[in-house]
Coordinates of C-alpha atoms in Angstrom, one line a residue:
M10 CA 66.6 86.6 137.7
K11 CA 68.8 84.3 135.6
V12 CA 68.8 80.8 137.1
L13 CA 71.1 78.0 136.0
I14 CA 70.1 74.4 136.9
L15 CA 72.6 71.7 136.7
G16 CA 70.8 68.4 135.8
A17 CA 67.9 67.6 133.5
G18 CA 66.3 64.7 135.4
V19 CA 62.8 64.8 136.7
I20 CA 63.9 67.1 139.5
G21 CA 65.8 69.6 137.5
T22 CA 63.3 69.8 134.7
T23 CA 60.2 70.2 136.9
S24 CA 62.0 72.9 138.9
A25 CA 62.8 74.6 135.6
Y26 CA 59.1 74.7 134.8
Y27 CA 58.1 76.3 138.0
L28 CA 60.9 78.8 138.0
A29 CA 59.9 79.8 134.4
K30 CA 56.3 80.2 135.3
A31 CA 57.5 82.4 138.3
G32 CA 59.0 84.7 135.8
H33 CA 62.7 83.8 135.8
E34 CA 65.1 83.3 132.9
V35 CA 66.1 79.7 133.2
T36 CA 68.8 77.6 131.6
V37 CA 69.2 73.9 132.2
I38 CA 72.4 72.0 131.3
D39 CA 73.0 68.2 131.3
R40 CA 75.6 65.9 130.0
Q41 CA 73.2 63.6 128.3
P42 CA 71.7 64.3 124.9
G43 CA 68.2 64.8 126.4
P44 CA 66.2 64.9 129.5
A45 CA 65.5 62.0 131.9
L46 CA 68.3 59.7 130.5
E47 CA 69.8 58.6 133.9
T48 CA 67.9 57.8 137.1
S49 CA 64.7 59.3 135.8
F50 CA 64.8 56.9 132.7
G51 CA 63.6 53.6 134.1
N52 CA 62.3 53.8 137.7
A53 CA 59.5 51.8 139.1
G54 CA 56.8 54.3 138.0
E55 CA 55.2 54.8 141.4
L56 CA 53.7 58.1 142.4
S57 CA 53.6 56.8 146.0
Y58 CA 52.5 59.9 148.1
G59 CA 51.1 57.9 151.1
Y60 CA 53.7 55.1 150.8
A61 CA 56.5 57.6 151.2
S62 CA 58.8 56.2 153.9
P63 CA 62.5 56.2 154.8
W64 CA 64.5 53.1 154.3
A65 CA 66.0 53.6 157.9
G66 CA 63.5 52.1 160.4
P67 CA 63.5 50.1 163.6
G68 CA 63.6 46.7 162.0
I69 CA 65.9 47.5 159.1
P70 CA 69.2 46.3 160.7
L71 CA 67.9 42.9 161.3
K72 CA 66.1 42.6 158.0
A73 CA 69.4 43.8 156.2
I74 CA 71.3 40.9 157.7
K75 CA 68.5 38.5 156.4
W76 CA 68.5 40.1 153.0
L77 CA 72.3 39.9 152.7
T78 CA 72.2 36.1 153.2
M79 CA 69.5 35.5 150.6
V80 CA 70.7 34.5 147.2
D81 CA 68.4 36.9 145.3
G82 CA 67.8 39.2 148.3
P83 CA 66.7 42.8 147.8
L84 CA 70.0 44.2 149.3
V85 CA 73.5 43.8 148.0
I86 CA 76.5 45.5 149.5
R87 CA 79.8 45.6 147.6
P88 CA 82.3 46.9 150.2
M89 CA 84.7 49.5 149.1
L90 CA 87.5 51.5 150.5
D91 CA 85.3 54.6 150.3
P92 CA 84.9 56.5 153.6
R93 CA 81.7 58.1 152.1
M94 CA 80.0 54.7 152.0
W95 CA 80.7 53.8 155.5
I96 CA 79.9 57.3 156.9
W97 CA 76.6 57.3 155.0
G98 CA 75.9 53.7 156.3
L99 CA 76.6 54.6 160.0
R100 CA 74.3 57.7 159.6
L101 CA 71.6 55.4 158.2
L102 CA 71.8 53.1 161.1
A103 CA 71.6 56.0 163.5
N104 CA 68.2 56.8 162.0
C105 CA 66.9 53.2 162.6
T106 CA 65.0 54.1 165.7
E107 CA 61.3 54.5 166.2
R108 CA 61.7 58.2 167.0
A109 CA 63.9 59.0 164.0
Y110 CA 61.5 56.9 161.7
A111 CA 58.5 58.9 162.8
V112 CA 60.2 62.2 162.3
N113 CA 61.7 61.4 158.9
K114 CA 58.4 59.7 157.6
S115 CA 56.4 62.8 158.6
R116 CA 58.8 65.1 156.6
M117 CA 58.5 62.7 153.6
V118 CA 54.7 62.6 153.7
R119 CA 54.5 66.3 154.1
L120 CA 56.5 66.9 150.8
A121 CA 55.0 64.0 149.0
E122 CA 51.4 65.0 149.7
Y123 CA 52.2 68.6 148.6
S124 CA 53.7 67.0 145.5
N125 CA 50.3 65.2 145.0
E126 CA 48.5 68.5 145.1
R127 CA 50.8 70.0 142.5
M128 CA 50.4 66.9 140.2
V129 CA 46.7 67.3 140.2
E130 CA 47.4 70.7 138.4
L131 CA 50.1 69.4 136.2
R132 CA 47.9 66.7 134.9
G133 CA 45.6 69.2 133.5
L134 CA 48.2 70.8 131.3
N135 CA 47.7 70.2 127.6
G136 CA 50.3 67.9 125.9
L137 CA 51.4 66.2 129.1
H138 CA 51.0 62.5 128.5
F139 CA 52.9 59.9 130.6
D140 CA 50.8 56.6 130.8
G141 CA 49.4 57.9 134.0
R142 CA 46.9 56.0 136.1
E143 CA 45.1 57.2 139.3
R144 CA 44.3 53.7 140.8
G145 CA 46.3 53.7 144.1
T146 CA 49.2 51.7 145.5
L147 CA 48.7 48.2 147.2
Q148 CA 51.4 47.4 149.7
L149 CA 51.1 43.5 149.7
F150 CA 52.0 41.4 152.8
R151 CA 52.9 37.7 152.4
T152 CA 53.1 37.2 156.2
Q153 CA 51.1 38.2 159.3
K154 CA 54.1 39.6 160.9
Q155 CA 54.5 42.2 158.0
L156 CA 50.8 43.2 158.4
D157 CA 51.1 43.5 162.2
H158 CA 53.9 46.1 161.7
I159 CA 51.9 48.8 159.8
H160 CA 50.6 50.7 162.9
G161 CA 53.3 53.3 162.9
D162 CA 52.8 54.1 159.1
V163 CA 49.1 54.2 159.7
E164 CA 49.6 56.8 162.5
V165 CA 51.5 59.1 160.2
L166 CA 48.9 58.7 157.5
K167 CA 46.2 59.7 160.0
Q168 CA 48.3 62.8 161.0
Y169 CA 48.4 64.1 157.5
G170 CA 44.9 63.1 156.5
V171 CA 46.1 60.4 153.9
R172 CA 43.4 58.0 152.9
Y173 CA 44.1 54.4 153.5
E174 CA 42.6 50.9 153.6
V175 CA 43.6 47.8 155.3
L176 CA 42.5 44.8 153.0
D177 CA 42.1 41.0 153.5
P178 CA 43.1 38.7 150.8
K179 CA 39.7 38.8 149.1
Q180 CA 39.6 42.6 149.1
C181 CA 43.2 42.5 147.6
V182 CA 41.9 40.6 144.6
A183 CA 38.9 42.9 144.3
A184 CA 41.3 45.8 144.1
E185 CA 43.9 44.0 141.8
P186 CA 42.0 41.2 140.1
G187 CA 45.4 39.9 138.6
L188 CA 46.3 38.6 142.0
A189 CA 43.8 35.9 141.7
T190 CA 46.4 34.2 139.6
A191 CA 49.2 34.5 142.2
T192 CA 51.2 31.4 142.9
V193 CA 52.1 32.4 146.5
P194 CA 49.8 33.2 149.4
F195 CA 49.4 36.6 150.9
V196 CA 47.6 37.8 154.1
G197 CA 46.4 41.3 153.2
A198 CA 47.6 44.7 152.2
L199 CA 47.7 48.4 153.0
R200 CA 45.9 50.2 150.1
L201 CA 46.6 53.9 149.4
P202 CA 43.8 54.9 147.0
D203 CA 45.2 58.4 146.2
D204 CA 48.5 57.2 145.0
D205 CA 49.1 57.2 141.1
T206 CA 51.4 55.7 138.5
G207 CA 53.1 56.8 135.3
D208 CA 56.2 56.7 133.2
C209 CA 58.8 59.2 134.8
K210 CA 60.7 59.4 131.5
M211 CA 57.7 60.3 129.5
F212 CA 56.6 62.9 132.2
T213 CA 60.0 64.5 132.3
E214 CA 60.1 64.8 128.5
G215 CA 56.6 66.4 128.6
M216 CA 57.7 68.8 131.3
A217 CA 60.8 69.7 129.3
K218 CA 58.7 70.7 126.3
L219 CA 56.3 72.6 128.6
A220 CA 59.3 74.3 130.2
A221 CA 60.8 75.1 126.9
D222 CA 57.4 76.6 125.7
A223 CA 57.6 78.7 128.9
G224 CA 61.0 80.1 127.9
V225 CA 63.5 77.6 129.5
T226 CA 66.7 77.0 127.5
F227 CA 68.0 73.4 127.5
Q228 CA 71.6 72.7 126.6
F229 CA 72.4 69.0 126.4
G230 CA 75.7 67.3 125.8
V231 CA 77.3 69.6 128.2
K232 CA 79.9 68.3 130.7
I233 CA 80.2 70.2 133.9
D234 CA 83.9 70.6 135.1
G235 CA 83.3 72.5 138.3
I236 CA 81.6 75.4 140.2
E237 CA 83.3 78.5 140.8
A238 CA 82.7 80.7 144.0
D239 CA 84.1 83.5 146.1
A240 CA 83.5 83.8 149.9
E241 CA 79.8 84.5 149.6
R242 CA 78.5 83.6 146.2
V243 CA 78.7 81.1 143.4
T244 CA 80.2 83.1 140.5
G245 CA 80.0 80.6 137.6
V246 CA 80.1 77.1 136.3
A247 CA 83.0 75.8 134.2
T248 CA 81.7 73.5 131.4
S249 CA 82.7 71.8 128.1
I250 CA 81.0 74.8 126.3
G251 CA 82.7 77.5 128.4
R252 CA 82.0 79.4 131.5
L253 CA 78.4 79.9 132.3
T254 CA 76.9 82.4 134.8
A255 CA 73.6 83.3 136.3
D256 CA 72.2 85.1 139.4
S257 CA 71.2 81.8 141.2
Y258 CA 72.4 78.1 140.7
V259 CA 70.8 74.8 141.4
G260 CA 72.5 71.6 141.9
A261 CA 70.1 68.8 140.8
M262 CA 72.4 66.1 139.4
G263 CA 71.1 63.3 141.7
S264 CA 73.8 61.0 143.0
Y265 CA 76.6 63.1 141.3
T266 CA 75.7 66.3 143.2
P267 CA 77.8 65.4 146.2
L268 CA 81.0 65.0 144.0
L269 CA 80.2 68.4 142.4
V270 CA 79.8 70.4 145.6
A271 CA 82.5 68.7 147.6
P272 CA 85.3 71.2 146.3
L273 CA 83.2 74.0 147.6
G274 CA 83.4 72.6 151.1
I275 CA 79.6 71.5 151.0
R276 CA 79.3 68.0 152.7
L277 CA 76.3 66.6 151.2
P278 CA 75.2 63.2 152.8
V279 CA 73.8 61.8 149.5
Y280 CA 75.1 58.4 148.4
P281 CA 74.1 56.4 145.3
I282 CA 72.0 53.2 145.8
K283 CA 71.7 51.3 142.5
G284 CA 68.4 50.0 141.6
Y285 CA 67.2 47.7 138.8
S286 CA 64.1 47.5 136.6
L287 CA 62.5 45.4 134.0
T288 CA 60.0 46.7 131.5
V289 CA 57.7 43.9 130.1
P290 CA 55.1 44.0 127.4
I291 CA 51.7 42.9 128.5
T292 CA 50.4 39.7 127.1
D293 CA 47.1 39.4 128.9
E294 CA 45.4 42.7 130.3
A295 CA 42.9 40.7 132.3
V296 CA 45.5 39.3 134.7
A297 CA 47.9 42.3 134.6
P298 CA 48.2 44.7 137.4
V299 CA 45.9 47.8 137.2
S300 CA 48.3 50.0 139.3
T301 CA 51.2 49.5 141.5
V302 CA 51.7 46.4 143.7
M303 CA 54.6 46.6 146.2
D304 CA 55.8 43.2 147.2
E305 CA 56.8 43.9 150.8
T306 CA 58.9 40.7 151.1
Y307 CA 61.2 41.6 148.3
K308 CA 60.8 45.3 148.2
V309 CA 59.8 45.0 144.5
A310 CA 57.2 47.3 142.8
T311 CA 55.2 46.0 139.9
T312 CA 53.5 48.9 138.0
R313 CA 51.1 49.1 135.1
F314 CA 51.6 51.4 132.2
E315 CA 49.5 51.5 129.2
N316 CA 50.7 48.4 127.4
R317 CA 53.7 47.6 129.6
I318 CA 54.6 46.5 133.1
R319 CA 57.5 48.0 135.0
I320 CA 59.1 45.9 137.7
G321 CA 61.5 47.9 139.9
G322 CA 63.5 47.2 143.1
T323 CA 66.6 45.9 144.8
A324 CA 69.3 48.0 146.4
E325 CA 72.9 47.6 145.5
I326 CA 75.4 49.6 147.5
A327 CA 78.5 49.8 145.3
G328 CA 79.4 53.5 144.9
W329 CA 78.9 54.9 141.4
D330 CA 79.3 51.6 139.7
M331 CA 76.8 51.4 136.8
T332 CA 77.4 47.7 135.9
L333 CA 74.2 46.0 134.8
R334 CA 74.5 42.7 136.5
P335 CA 72.3 40.1 134.8
H336 CA 71.7 38.0 138.0
R337 CA 69.9 41.0 139.5
R338 CA 67.0 40.3 137.2
G339 CA 66.2 37.3 139.5
P340 CA 64.3 39.1 142.3
L341 CA 62.4 41.2 139.7
E342 CA 61.3 38.2 137.7
R343 CA 60.4 36.1 140.7
S344 CA 58.1 38.9 142.1
L345 CA 56.2 39.1 138.7
R346 CA 55.9 35.3 138.4
D347 CA 54.7 35.0 142.0
L348 CA 52.1 37.6 141.8
F349 CA 51.2 38.1 138.1
P350 CA 52.5 35.0 136.4
K351 CA 50.5 35.3 133.2
A352 CA 50.6 39.0 132.7
G353 CA 53.7 39.8 130.7
D354 CA 56.3 38.2 128.4
L355 CA 59.6 38.2 130.4
S356 CA 61.5 37.0 127.4
Q357 CA 60.9 40.3 125.7
A358 CA 61.8 42.4 128.9
S359 CA 64.2 45.3 128.8
F360 CA 66.7 45.5 131.6
W361 CA 68.0 48.7 133.3
C362 CA 69.8 50.1 136.2
G363 CA 70.1 53.6 137.7
L364 CA 71.6 55.3 140.9
R365 CA 69.1 56.5 143.4
P366 CA 70.5 59.6 145.4
M367 CA 69.8 58.6 148.9
T368 CA 70.1 60.5 152.2
P369 CA 70.6 58.7 155.5
D370 CA 67.1 59.8 156.8
G371 CA 65.3 59.4 153.5
T372 CA 64.3 63.0 153.2
P373 CA 65.6 65.0 150.2
V374 CA 67.8 68.0 150.6
I375 CA 66.1 71.2 149.2
G376 CA 67.2 74.7 149.8
R377 CA 70.1 77.1 150.0
A378 CA 73.5 75.6 150.7
K379 CA 76.4 77.6 152.0
Y380 CA 76.3 80.4 149.4
S381 CA 73.6 83.1 149.2
N382 CA 72.8 82.2 145.6
F383 CA 73.4 78.4 145.5
Y384 CA 70.5 75.9 146.0
L385 CA 70.3 72.1 146.2
S386 CA 67.3 69.7 145.3
T387 CA 68.7 66.2 145.5
G388 CA 68.6 63.1 147.7
H389 CA 65.1 62.0 146.8
G390 CA 66.1 58.4 146.8
T391 CA 63.3 56.1 145.4
L392 CA 60.8 59.0 145.5
G393 CA 62.1 61.6 143.0
W394 CA 59.3 60.9 140.8
T395 CA 56.8 61.0 143.6
M396 CA 58.3 64.3 145.1
A397 CA 59.3 66.1 141.8
A398 CA 56.3 68.4 141.5
G399 CA 56.4 69.5 145.1
S400 CA 60.1 69.8 145.2
G401 CA 60.0 71.9 141.9
R402 CA 57.4 74.3 143.4
V403 CA 59.2 74.6 146.7
L404 CA 62.5 75.4 145.2
S405 CA 60.9 78.1 142.9
D406 CA 59.4 79.7 145.8
L407 CA 62.6 79.7 147.8
I408 CA 64.7 81.2 145.0
S409 CA 61.8 83.8 144.2
G410 CA 61.8 84.9 147.8
S411 CA 58.3 83.7 148.4
K412 CA 57.2 81.7 151.3
P413 CA 56.5 78.0 150.4
D414 CA 53.0 76.6 151.1
I415 CA 54.6 73.9 153.5
D416 CA 57.2 74.0 156.1
T417 CA 60.7 73.7 154.6
S418 CA 62.8 74.5 157.6
D419 CA 63.8 70.8 158.0
L420 CA 64.3 70.1 154.4
D421 CA 67.6 71.9 153.8
L422 CA 71.2 70.9 154.7
S423 CA 71.0 72.6 158.1
R424 CA 69.3 69.5 159.6
Y425 CA 72.7 67.7 159.4
A426 CA 74.7 70.5 161.4
A427 CA 73.6 69.3 164.7

């Protein structure tokens, strides 16, 4: 069938590849001049399959209050007269229970681990290069209290057979030798040896080429004006290059998807959470990170690419505001100076921000929505890169009428109907 995908980020592009491989005629449109030029452009670079966790958890309300009082805290809320912001926030708070956290994390780990399996296959494709490393993730704890609260996460990891290690400080340095130069103390870490890293933009560009080789048509610089539908089906998409039609349609526009589908009567509980990143040239490989180190205190990830370090984090709730605020560099620079002070040249860093499409429960929305031929794949939050391969394959199976390899019954929009 003909499939029209709206959005050429990592989710839309990877989905296009799988759909083409399943035999469909696929077109991808995007307003940007190329793939991966918005949220997929400068993310933290983590492929954090085992680390996949919802933001909403039992301790988050108290932590949020603390973070909001910090000068350079990891959370900033810019209140607006936007009911969507407040409804989303209340839904997130409702998920801050032990039971909800366990359910949500299990959903996320299920999809993330499936994505890991698919990435093993994709890495073997000729021509796909993205500064990838298979060296694990180190979730670093500066305080004993942080380390003592990992038991719930460990139980979920055991449930899904995800390998993990609990490390003491000496073992942390053995895994990440650059931590020997850290200027702050740390008490230990949770290491996930099967997690990976890589440049999401490079990956998406590579997947776009592979998808094009498989027959996918990409049309860039196309503004989407709206989706047209009758009572049962989507009938077309109005764009700056005219009306486009297909047999099936996919909304994969990240944080902008809710705005696109609202006129259709689809209430998609996805809200943009702005994140920032720095990309720093390496000055001394011997003391640079070898993979990803998640600084649990400031929720900042430091990730190694080939000759660069990507530092990503912070959460700014301010609607669709894309202002690049200079003072938000502070938490990112501090984390690098604390943990890898001699690794990179911060004076040469490039600074970026993007909007993460977040659901209140952390789990993305993947599946059919309201109309028989309309599908969604969005709401991946900070884990779009991690879940892209699995999401793309699941979506392809659903559109093709095949049974996905994993349970998808709780991934679509129906879970919000109760």
